[in-house]
Tab-separated table of C-alpha atoms in Angstrom:
chain	number	residue	atom	x	y	z
X	1	UNK	CA	14.431	-15.768	8.271
X	2	UNK	CA	11.819	-13.695	10.064
X	3	UNK	CA	9.003	-15.655	8.422
X	4	UNK	CA	10.510	-18.911	9.678
X	5	UNK	CA	10.465	-17.604	13.225
X	6	UNK	CA	7.025	-15.985	12.945
X	7	UNK	CA	4.814	-17.928	10.534
X	8	UNK	CA	1.792	-16.087	9.193
X	9	UNK	CA	-1.461	-17.208	10.774
X	10	UNK	CA	-4.213	-16.894	8.197
X	11	UNK	CA	-7.081	-17.855	10.512
X	12	UNK	CA	-8.765	-14.980	12.361
X	13	UNK	CA	-9.976	-17.423	15.012
X	14	UNK	CA	-6.439	-18.733	15.558
X	15	UNK	CA	-5.062	-15.194	15.774
X	16	UNK	CA	-7.604	-14.110	18.361
X	17	UNK	CA	-7.107	-17.267	20.403
X	18	UNK	CA	-3.343	-16.813	20.259
X	19	UNK	CA	-3.527	-13.252	21.544
X	20	UNK	CA	-6.076	-14.271	24.186
X	21	UNK	CA	-3.791	-17.048	25.397
X	22	UNK	CA	-0.935	-14.541	25.481
X	23	UNK	CA	-2.871	-11.805	27.275
X	24	UNK	CA	-4.873	-13.827	29.793
X	25	UNK	CA	-1.797	-15.124	31.719
X	26	UNK	CA	-0.616	-11.538	32.149
X	27	UNK	CA	-4.036	-10.499	33.447
X	28	UNK	CA	-4.310	-13.455	35.829
X	29	UNK	CA	-0.748	-13.061	37.113
X	30	UNK	CA	-1.426	-9.387	37.803
X	31	UNK	CA	-4.648	-10.338	39.603
X	32	UNK	CA	-2.792	-13.022	41.595
X	33	UNK	CA	-0.070	-10.557	42.578
X	34	UNK	CA	-2.558	-7.841	43.586
X	35	UNK	CA	-4.793	-10.196	45.586
X	36	UNK	CA	-1.831	-11.760	47.334
X	37	UNK	CA	-0.458	-8.367	48.344
X	38	UNK	CA	-3.873	-7.239	49.516
X	39	UNK	CA	-4.286	-10.379	51.644
X	40	UNK	CA	-0.761	-9.990	53.064
X	41	UNK	CA	-1.533	-6.380	53.928
X	42	UNK	CA	-4.686	-7.423	55.764
X	43	UNK	CA	-2.771	-10.111	57.660
X	44	UNK	CA	-0.039	-7.677	58.697
X	45	UNK	CA	-2.628	-5.095	59.726
X	46	UNK	CA	-4.257	-7.689	61.980
X	47	UNK	CA	-0.821	-8.636	63.341
X	48	UNK	CA	-0.068	-5.005	64.106
X	49	UNK	CA	-3.303	-4.678	66.052
X	50	UNK	CA	-2.559	-7.842	68.022
X	51	UNK	CA	0.927	-6.657	68.983
X	52	UNK	CA	-0.431	-3.234	69.856
X	53	UNK	CA	-2.910	-4.910	72.200
X	54	UNK	CA	-0.072	-6.855	73.837
X	55	UNK	CA	1.799	-3.577	74.410
X	56	UNK	CA	-1.262	-2.132	76.149
X	57	UNK	CA	-1.522	-5.259	78.315
X	58	UNK	CA	2.117	-4.842	79.387
X	59	UNK	CA	1.573	-1.170	80.134
X	60	UNK	CA	-1.484	-2.050	82.165
X	61	UNK	CA	0.475	-4.539	84.264
X	62	UNK	CA	3.641	-2.388	84.649
X	63	UNK	CA	4.630	-0.802	87.982
X	64	UNK	CA	7.409	1.632	88.829
X	65	UNK	CA	9.328	0.576	91.965
X	66	UNK	CA	12.733	1.545	93.287
X	67	UNK	CA	13.531	3.548	90.161
X	68	UNK	CA	12.749	0.614	87.888
X	69	UNK	CA	9.894	-0.475	85.771
X	70	UNK	CA	8.761	-3.932	86.790
X	71	UNK	CA	6.293	-6.372	85.282
X	72	UNK	CA	4.660	-9.110	87.406
X	73	UNK	CA	5.405	-12.692	86.443
X	74	UNK	CA	1.764	-13.648	86.081
X	75	UNK	CA	0.392	-11.886	83.031
X	76	UNK	CA	-2.940	-12.185	81.279
X	77	UNK	CA	-1.121	-13.493	78.213
X	78	UNK	CA	0.354	-16.867	79.289
X	79	UNK	CA	2.599	-17.123	76.242
X	80	UNK	CA	4.936	-14.532	77.774
X	81	UNK	CA	5.808	-17.127	80.419
X	82	UNK	CA	6.439	-20.050	78.036
X	83	UNK	CA	9.858	-20.652	76.458
X	84	UNK	CA	9.801	-20.356	72.654
X	85	UNK	CA	6.065	-19.678	72.698
X	86	UNK	CA	6.351	-17.344	69.721
X	87	UNK	CA	5.374	-14.205	71.676
X	88	UNK	CA	8.147	-12.212	73.301
X	89	UNK	CA	8.348	-9.032	75.354
X	90	UNK	CA	11.384	-6.838	76.067
X	91	UNK	CA	11.463	-3.467	77.882
X	92	UNK	CA	14.568	-1.286	77.794
X	93	UNK	CA	15.463	2.121	79.110
X	94	UNK	CA	16.378	5.075	76.936
X	95	UNK	CA	20.042	4.181	77.322
X	96	UNK	CA	19.454	0.595	76.227
X	97	UNK	CA	19.600	-0.938	79.692
X	98	UNK	CA	17.390	-4.003	79.982
X	99	UNK	CA	14.482	-3.371	82.371
X	100	UNK	CA	12.433	-6.491	81.801
X	101	UNK	CA	12.123	-9.454	79.460
X	102	UNK	CA	9.563	-12.196	79.340
X	103	UNK	CA	10.395	-15.821	80.107
X	104	UNK	CA	9.614	-16.669	76.488
X	105	UNK	CA	12.398	-14.368	75.223
X	106	UNK	CA	15.245	-15.991	77.120
X	107	UNK	CA	16.500	-17.832	74.023
X	108	UNK	CA	16.410	-14.813	71.710
X	109	UNK	CA	19.783	-14.091	70.122
X	110	UNK	CA	21.938	-11.184	71.296
X	111	UNK	CA	22.115	-9.870	67.736
X	112	UNK	CA	18.322	-9.551	67.679
X	113	UNK	CA	18.317	-7.651	70.971
X	114	UNK	CA	20.961	-5.297	69.620
X	115	UNK	CA	18.918	-4.748	66.468
X	116	UNK	CA	16.074	-3.352	68.541
X	117	UNK	CA	17.982	-0.061	68.791
X	118	UNK	CA	18.584	0.381	65.049
X	119	UNK	CA	15.679	2.823	64.663
X	120	UNK	CA	15.612	5.588	67.319
X	121	UNK	CA	12.100	6.553	68.372
X	122	UNK	CA	10.706	9.457	70.329
X	123	UNK	CA	7.555	9.341	72.462
X	124	UNK	CA	4.541	9.341	70.178
X	125	UNK	CA	6.230	7.351	67.424
X	126	UNK	CA	5.401	3.712	66.780
X	127	UNK	CA	7.344	1.177	64.722
X	128	UNK	CA	5.878	-1.963	63.232
X	129	UNK	CA	8.122	-3.995	60.973
X	130	UNK	CA	8.852	-7.469	59.734
X	131	UNK	CA	12.226	-9.057	60.493
X	132	UNK	CA	12.333	-11.830	57.903
X	133	UNK	CA	15.879	-12.879	58.811
X	134	UNK	CA	14.621	-13.690	62.320
X	135	UNK	CA	11.139	-14.782	61.304
X	136	UNK	CA	9.490	-12.217	63.620
X	137	UNK	CA	7.204	-9.213	63.587
X	138	UNK	CA	8.282	-6.336	65.829
X	139	UNK	CA	6.149	-3.647	67.441
X	140	UNK	CA	8.015	-0.874	69.312
X	141	UNK	CA	6.279	1.644	71.524
X	142	UNK	CA	8.272	4.360	73.409
X	143	UNK	CA	6.716	5.656	76.656
X	144	UNK	CA	7.555	8.298	79.300
X	145	UNK	CA	6.965	7.342	82.942
X	146	UNK	CA	6.725	10.127	85.496
X	147	UNK	CA	7.698	9.348	89.098
X	148	UNK	CA	8.646	11.707	91.939
X	149	UNK	CA	8.755	14.624	89.530
X	150	UNK	CA	11.124	12.822	87.173
X	151	UNK	CA	10.569	11.454	83.694
X	152	UNK	CA	11.817	8.029	82.757
X	153	UNK	CA	11.807	6.938	79.101
X	154	UNK	CA	11.311	3.302	78.136
X	155	UNK	CA	10.990	1.339	74.905
X	156	UNK	CA	8.493	-1.494	74.948
X	157	UNK	CA	9.243	-4.223	72.371
X	158	UNK	CA	6.770	-6.937	71.568
X	159	UNK	CA	7.745	-9.604	69.038
X	160	UNK	CA	5.773	-12.460	67.574
X	161	UNK	CA	6.790	-15.242	65.214
X	162	UNK	CA	5.643	-14.933	61.591
X	163	UNK	CA	5.097	-18.690	61.123
X	164	UNK	CA	1.279	-18.653	61.536
X	165	UNK	CA	0.958	-15.666	59.225
X	166	UNK	CA	3.232	-17.245	56.600
X	167	UNK	CA	1.341	-20.518	56.831
X	168	UNK	CA	-1.945	-18.691	56.322
X	169	UNK	CA	-0.448	-16.762	53.417
X	170	UNK	CA	0.806	-19.987	51.786
X	171	UNK	CA	-2.608	-21.598	52.144
X	172	UNK	CA	-4.220	-18.539	50.593
X	173	UNK	CA	-1.714	-18.564	47.730
X	174	UNK	CA	-2.386	-22.213	46.972
X	175	UNK	CA	-6.122	-21.662	47.047
X	176	UNK	CA	-5.775	-18.534	44.958
X	177	UNK	CA	-3.667	-20.355	42.343
X	178	UNK	CA	-6.266	-23.133	42.177
X	179	UNK	CA	-9.164	-20.722	41.712
X	180	UNK	CA	-7.333	-18.535	39.213
X	181	UNK	CA	-6.233	-21.592	37.208
X	182	UNK	CA	-9.827	-22.739	37.042
X	183	UNK	CA	-10.934	-19.253	36.041
X	184	UNK	CA	-8.184	-19.162	33.411
X	185	UNK	CA	-9.465	-22.367	31.819
X	186	UNK	CA	-13.053	-21.102	31.997
X	187	UNK	CA	-11.987	-17.780	30.484
X	188	UNK	CA	-10.337	-19.587	27.575
X	189	UNK	CA	-13.469	-21.652	27.005
X	190	UNK	CA	-15.680	-18.556	27.167
X	191	UNK	CA	-13.307	-16.716	24.839
X	192	UNK	CA	-13.452	-19.595	22.382
X	193	UNK	CA	-17.266	-19.628	22.508
X	194	UNK	CA	-17.332	-15.838	22.039
X	195	UNK	CA	-14.975	-16.114	19.072
X	196	UNK	CA	-17.108	-18.795	17.443
X	197	UNK	CA	-20.234	-16.740	18.026
X	198	UNK	CA	-18.583	-13.511	16.825
X	199	UNK	CA	-17.187	-15.094	13.656
X	200	UNK	CA	-20.341	-17.050	12.906
X	201	UNK	CA	-21.573	-14.337	10.458
X	202	UNK	CA	-18.442	-14.969	8.373
X	203	UNK	CA	-19.325	-18.670	8.193
X	204	UNK	CA	-22.859	-17.688	7.183
X	205	UNK	CA	-21.393	-15.356	4.555
X	206	UNK	CA	-19.334	-18.221	3.133
X	207	UNK	CA	-22.432	-20.441	2.976
X	208	UNK	CA	-24.445	-17.701	1.257
X	209	UNK	CA	-21.673	-17.231	-1.292
X	210	UNK	CA	-21.676	-20.979	-1.934
X	211	UNK	CA	-25.448	-20.831	-2.491
X	212	UNK	CA	-24.928	-18.033	-4.996
X	213	UNK	CA	-22.211	-20.058	-6.730
X	214	UNK	CA	-24.532	-23.073	-7.005
X	215	UNK	CA	-27.336	-20.877	-8.380
X	216	UNK	CA	-29.666	-21.238	-5.384
X	217	UNK	CA	-29.511	-17.484	-4.649
X	218	UNK	CA	-28.758	-14.301	-6.561
X	219	UNK	CA	-27.464	-12.049	-3.797
X	220	UNK	CA	-26.546	-11.939	-0.099
X	221	UNK	CA	-29.748	-11.498	1.854
X	222	UNK	CA	-28.744	-12.416	5.424
X	223	UNK	CA	-28.778	-10.018	8.372
X	224	UNK	CA	-25.087	-9.383	8.934
X	225	UNK	CA	-23.354	-7.330	11.681
X	226	UNK	CA	-22.661	-3.673	11.028
X	227	UNK	CA	-18.940	-4.367	10.578
X	228	UNK	CA	-19.640	-6.943	7.845
X	229	UNK	CA	-22.510	-5.052	6.224
X	230	UNK	CA	-20.290	-2.822	4.011
X	231	UNK	CA	-18.579	-5.952	2.658
X	232	UNK	CA	-21.887	-7.654	1.870
X	233	UNK	CA	-23.249	-4.506	0.256
X	234	UNK	CA	-20.178	-4.197	-1.968
X	235	UNK	CA	-20.394	-7.892	-2.821
X	236	UNK	CA	-24.033	-7.451	-3.769
X	237	UNK	CA	-23.066	-4.519	-5.973
X	238	UNK	CA	-20.382	-6.629	-7.594
X	239	UNK	CA	-22.788	-9.554	-8.077
X	240	UNK	CA	-25.396	-7.233	-9.534
X	241	UNK	CA	-22.801	-5.750	-11.861
X	242	UNK	CA	-21.705	-9.219	-12.984
X	243	UNK	CA	-25.337	-10.251	-13.531
X	244	UNK	CA	-26.015	-7.148	-15.611
X	245	UNK	CA	-22.850	-7.818	-17.585
X	246	UNK	CA	-24.036	-11.348	-18.423
X	247	UNK	CA	-27.459	-10.051	-19.390
X	248	UNK	CA	-25.884	-7.378	-21.565
X	249	UNK	CA	-23.676	-9.993	-23.206
X	250	UNK	CA	-26.670	-12.208	-23.919
X	251	UNK	CA	-28.555	-9.196	-25.285
X	252	UNK	CA	-25.602	-8.358	-27.517
X	253	UNK	CA	-25.556	-11.894	-28.915
X	254	UNK	CA	-29.317	-11.672	-29.479
X	255	UNK	CA	-28.903	-8.356	-31.259
X	256	UNK	CA	-26.167	-9.848	-33.416
X	257	UNK	CA	-28.342	-12.777	-34.448
X	258	UNK	CA	-31.294	-10.504	-35.140
X	259	UNK	CA	-29.197	-8.055	-37.164
X	260	UNK	CA	-27.738	-10.818	-39.323
X	261	UNK	CA	-31.136	-12.224	-40.222
X	262	UNK	CA	-31.924	-9.530	-42.798
X	263	UNK	CA	-28.656	-9.684	-44.813
X	264	UNK	CA	-28.812	-13.482	-44.782
X	265	UNK	CA	-32.421	-13.384	-45.984
X	266	UNK	CA	-31.424	-11.043	-48.823
X	267	UNK	CA	-28.598	-13.328	-49.917
X	268	UNK	CA	-30.825	-16.384	-49.643
X	269	UNK	CA	-33.483	-14.654	-51.748
X	270	UNK	CA	-30.977	-13.920	-54.545
X	271	UNK	CA	-30.855	-17.601	-55.390
X	272	UNK	CA	-34.475	-17.419	-56.514
X	273	UNK	CA	-33.910	-14.395	-58.802
X	274	UNK	CA	-32.387	-14.596	-62.217
X	275	UNK	CA	-29.931	-11.700	-61.939
X	276	UNK	CA	-26.825	-11.004	-64.010
X	277	UNK	CA	-23.651	-12.222	-62.383
X	278	UNK	CA	-22.174	-8.741	-61.886
X	279	UNK	CA	-25.313	-7.438	-60.201
X	280	UNK	CA	-25.570	-10.583	-58.090
X	281	UNK	CA	-21.917	-10.203	-57.001
X	282	UNK	CA	-22.401	-6.527	-56.202
X	283	UNK	CA	-25.409	-7.232	-53.957
X	284	UNK	CA	-23.669	-10.125	-52.190
X	285	UNK	CA	-20.556	-8.009	-51.563
X	286	UNK	CA	-22.701	-5.170	-50.259
X	287	UNK	CA	-24.566	-7.438	-47.846
X	288	UNK	CA	-21.365	-9.187	-46.795
X	289	UNK	CA	-19.760	-5.847	-45.982
X	290	UNK	CA	-22.877	-4.917	-44.040
X	291	UNK	CA	-22.638	-8.162	-42.048
X	292	UNK	CA	-18.968	-7.487	-41.320
X	293	UNK	CA	-19.818	-4.066	-39.955
X	294	UNK	CA	-22.566	-5.563	-37.806
X	295	UNK	CA	-20.213	-8.248	-36.439
X	296	UNK	CA	-17.467	-5.726	-35.648
X	297	UNK	CA	-19.910	-3.460	-33.923
X	298	UNK	CA	-21.444	-6.253	-31.808
X	299	UNK	CA	-18.000	-7.609	-30.892
X	300	UNK	CA	-16.983	-4.131	-29.762
X	301	UNK	CA	-20.139	-3.940	-27.676
X	302	UNK	CA	-19.460	-7.347	-26.167
X	303	UNK	CA	-15.950	-6.271	-25.149
X	304	UNK	CA	-17.160	-2.967	-23.766
X	305	UNK	CA	-19.959	-4.724	-21.875
X	306	UNK	CA	-17.535	-6.118	-19.367
X	307	UNK	CA	-18.685	-3.317	-17.078
X	308	UNK	CA	-16.957	-1.002	-14.745
X	309	UNK	CA	-13.578	-2.182	-13.565
X	310	UNK	CA	-11.862	-1.288	-10.350
X	311	UNK	CA	-9.152	1.153	-11.433
X	312	UNK	CA	-6.779	3.617	-9.887
X	313	UNK	CA	-7.978	6.359	-12.228
X	314	UNK	CA	-7.124	7.748	-15.663
X	315	UNK	CA	-5.871	11.247	-16.426
X	316	UNK	CA	-8.386	12.939	-18.718
X	317	UNK	CA	-6.125	15.525	-20.358
X	318	UNK	CA	-3.699	13.099	-22.118
X	319	UNK	CA	-6.632	11.110	-23.539
X	320	UNK	CA	-8.292	14.240	-24.971
X	321	UNK	CA	-5.010	15.441	-26.453
X	322	UNK	CA	-4.281	12.052	-28.025
X	323	UNK	CA	-7.715	11.800	-29.643
X	324	UNK	CA	-7.601	15.416	-30.800
X	325	UNK	CA	-4.266	14.971	-32.534
X	326	UNK	CA	-5.542	11.926	-34.414
X	327	UNK	CA	-8.764	13.654	-35.506
X	328	UNK	CA	-6.919	16.769	-36.673
X	329	UNK	CA	-5.026	14.552	-39.114
X	330	UNK	CA	-8.179	12.814	-40.284
X	331	UNK	CA	-10.086	16.085	-40.866
X	332	UNK	CA	-7.109	18.101	-42.035
X	333	UNK	CA	-8.738	18.889	-45.380
X	334	UNK	CA	-11.809	20.185	-43.597
X	335	UNK	CA	-9.737	22.595	-41.476
X	336	UNK	CA	-11.241	21.594	-38.133
X	337	UNK	CA	-9.796	23.272	-35.011
X	338	UNK	CA	-10.185	21.611	-31.593
X	339	UNK	CA	-10.009	23.940	-28.590
X	340	UNK	CA	-9.272	22.351	-25.203
X	341	UNK	CA	-10.242	23.848	-21.829
X	342	UNK	CA	-9.289	21.169	-19.306
X	343	UNK	CA	-9.012	21.682	-15.550
X	344	UNK	CA	-5.816	20.371	-13.981
X	345	UNK	CA	-5.687	17.030	-12.180
X	346	UNK	CA	-8.907	15.548	-13.585
X	347	UNK	CA	-8.962	11.753	-13.224
X	348	UNK	CA	-11.631	9.404	-14.489
X	349	UNK	CA	-12.535	6.543	-12.124
X	350	UNK	CA	-12.643	3.805	-14.743
X	351	UNK	CA	-10.907	2.026	-17.594
X	352	UNK	CA	-8.753	3.948	-20.049
X	353	UNK	CA	-10.173	2.058	-23.050
X	354	UNK	CA	-13.709	3.050	-22.080
X	355	UNK	CA	-12.718	6.706	-21.875
X	356	UNK	CA	-10.917	6.461	-25.224
X	357	UNK	CA	-13.933	4.877	-26.904
X	358	UNK	CA	-16.378	7.315	-25.321
X	359	UNK	CA	-14.503	10.513	-26.136
X	360	UNK	CA	-13.369	9.174	-29.495
X	361	UNK	CA	-16.937	8.602	-30.676
X	362	UNK	CA	-18.217	11.950	-29.420
X	363	UNK	CA	-15.269	14.004	-30.689
X	364	UNK	CA	-15.376	12.299	-34.086
X	365	UNK	CA	-19.102	12.982	-34.225
X	366	UNK	CA	-18.398	16.690	-33.483
X	367	UNK	CA	-15.676	16.858	-36.141
X	368	UNK	CA	-17.874	15.095	-38.692
X	369	UNK	CA	-21.006	17.215	-38.205
X	370	UNK	CA	-19.333	20.485	-37.155
X	371	UNK	CA	-18.059	22.988	-39.643
X	372	UNK	CA	-14.619	24.000	-38.422
X	373	UNK	CA	-14.693	24.649	-34.678
X	374	UNK	CA	-14.830	22.029	-31.864
X	375	UNK	CA	-14.362	22.754	-28.179
X	376	UNK	CA	-13.714	20.345	-25.262
X	377	UNK	CA	-14.328	21.628	-21.722
X	378	UNK	CA	-13.656	19.355	-18.709
X	379	UNK	CA	-14.020	20.217	-15.032
X	380	UNK	CA	-15.143	18.783	-11.714
X	381	UNK	CA	-18.836	18.962	-10.902
X	382	UNK	CA	-18.196	17.850	-7.307
X	383	UNK	CA	-15.709	15.681	-5.426
X	384	UNK	CA	-17.056	12.453	-6.972
X	385	UNK	CA	-18.041	13.464	-10.506
X	386	UNK	CA	-16.487	15.221	-13.486
X	387	UNK	CA	-18.345	16.729	-16.425
X	388	UNK	CA	-17.130	17.104	-19.986
X	389	UNK	CA	-18.689	19.373	-22.636
X	390	UNK	CA	-18.054	18.742	-26.348
X	391	UNK	CA	-19.273	21.625	-28.522
X	392	UNK	CA	-19.314	22.059	-32.294
X	393	UNK	CA	-20.423	24.780	-34.708
X	394	UNK	CA	-22.544	22.533	-36.923
X	395	UNK	CA	-26.274	22.438	-37.508
X	396	UNK	CA	-27.033	21.214	-33.993
X	397	UNK	CA	-29.738	18.771	-32.852
X	398	UNK	CA	-33.359	19.784	-32.480
X	399	UNK	CA	-35.028	19.262	-29.112
X	400	UNK	CA	-37.428	16.597	-30.413
X	401	UNK	CA	-34.547	14.585	-31.950
X	402	UNK	CA	-32.147	14.677	-29.001
X	403	UNK	CA	-33.420	11.446	-27.448
X	404	UNK	CA	-33.788	9.724	-30.802
X	405	UNK	CA	-30.192	10.158	-31.945
X	406	UNK	CA	-28.966	8.366	-28.811
X	407	UNK	CA	-30.622	5.173	-29.992
X	408	UNK	CA	-28.650	2.634	-31.954
X	409	UNK	CA	-28.780	3.058	-35.696
X	410	UNK	CA	-30.436	6.497	-35.628
X	411	UNK	CA	-28.717	9.297	-37.579
X	412	UNK	CA	-29.582	12.901	-38.370
X	413	UNK	CA	-27.627	13.171	-41.623
X	414	UNK	CA	-28.094	10.018	-43.663
X	415	UNK	CA	-25.975	11.395	-46.459
X	416	UNK	CA	-22.830	11.210	-44.363
X	417	UNK	CA	-21.063	7.838	-44.080
X	418	UNK	CA	-21.585	5.851	-40.896
X	419	UNK	CA	-23.833	3.362	-39.207
X	420	UNK	CA	-25.299	5.582	-36.501
X	421	UNK	CA	-23.880	3.478	-33.694
X	422	UNK	CA	-21.298	5.877	-32.186
X	423	UNK	CA	-23.693	7.588	-29.781
X	424	UNK	CA	-25.256	4.237	-28.848
X	425	UNK	CA	-21.826	2.890	-27.925
X	426	UNK	CA	-21.224	6.027	-25.827
X	427	UNK	CA	-24.536	5.536	-24.030
X	428	UNK	CA	-23.700	1.885	-23.380
X	429	UNK	CA	-20.308	2.763	-21.906
X	430	UNK	CA	-21.820	5.481	-19.718
X	431	UNK	CA	-24.490	3.089	-18.430
X	432	UNK	CA	-21.805	0.795	-17.055
X	433	UNK	CA	-20.497	3.716	-14.954
X	434	UNK	CA	-23.895	5.124	-13.993
X	435	UNK	CA	-22.913	8.182	-16.020
X	436	UNK	CA	-25.059	10.564	-18.032
X	437	UNK	CA	-25.141	11.861	-21.600
X	438	UNK	CA	-27.366	14.756	-22.594
X	439	UNK	CA	-27.588	16.999	-25.669
X	440	UNK	CA	-27.972	20.782	-25.502
X	441	UNK	CA	-27.493	23.830	-27.681
X	442	UNK	CA	-23.859	24.856	-27.980
X	443	UNK	CA	-22.543	28.417	-27.526
X	444	UNK	CA	-20.717	27.791	-30.834
X	445	UNK	CA	-24.070	27.430	-32.600
X	446	UNK	CA	-24.129	23.650	-33.037
X	447	UNK	CA	-24.656	20.781	-30.597
X	448	UNK	CA	-23.299	20.439	-27.068
X	449	UNK	CA	-22.845	16.945	-25.619
X	450	UNK	CA	-22.667	16.974	-21.816
X	451	UNK	CA	-21.018	13.925	-20.207
X	452	UNK	CA	-21.098	13.126	-16.485
X	453	UNK	CA	-18.566	10.540	-15.291
X	454	UNK	CA	-17.241	9.332	-11.916
X	455	UNK	CA	-14.062	11.043	-10.814
X	456	UNK	CA	-11.219	9.914	-8.600
X	457	UNK	CA	-11.458	11.876	-5.353
X	458	UNK	CA	-8.282	13.841	-4.641
């Protein structure tokens, strides 16, 4: 139900545009609200100053006669003498008695005049407020008039209609909405252009991948942004790995064809020799068995040449224990003992079948050429690599032969059964993981095979 209400948007451009369209109205409304309030504040500040000036004009024209404060009819501001002019003046005593009111204020309501006393003021205080229910701005200024040694307190009230200010505010709002709407549209256009420009490297990446697919290129060579660079580097690594896998597969097929040439030539040559049937059959069977071994070996290589796979990691200890148990049964008559010294939590960053094949070949080699004692030691070299030592108590490998025995088909003891391909298979597997295989002298007296493999970081 949630997916029906909120469909998944798979396009990055659509997502960014959607969030931009959602966020920009909030930003522009906030800007509109802030600018409007700032303009209103400036208008009211100007209105306050105007009303304050009118208060000073009334004070300048005021006279105290016969115990009353009087204002002459002719004032410098003519609007005080015009009915409903929008500018009104009212002076009251401290007790609320009316002392003077302008001609323009004659039609003001009694409720408004009574409201002038809602906020008591003392001399020195000033009140400026908006009376929206009456559509007026009010400025109140209390004064103390001294006459004949007596103090008389008065409250000067100046009011002005808010219609001009509201009209100016409405005009500003309309203009502001027009400008902000235009800016909103421009912002969306600019955002769209920015999105297209920002996501252009992804389009270029797609085109480069298409060129690789069509065979026009072998890797990604464009200059990509820093955020995309890790992706392109990993893709190049993957492409390089795939290319090496294909080359290795072709090489394996070539090796297979080359290896089969000799047995086939031998069988073909038998037709020209007059050999007894039993001898002929024995040679053909021998060469056929040899060809079968070659085919099985090359097929195994082809399968193992699929390269390093992305894996969650393989526990090393169970693999070693499983192989050891099988070999102990195979070499039971020989009395071989396999000692295991494995650190806890070791995990190989690769395929389980590769690890089985690798350790199986090396451990079987140790059991075959060792006398009775084989030791497996596994530990972390650093956070990214693990090293495994396989020791035996056999005759060992001389320094000058250590590189030779790692080549396919090379064997130290030709009297023992085997094709000499186990170590070559191990080297091939390790090459797909950028691992290492080296031969040293073992503390047990025989050979030590040191393996370096990638580990899963804990």
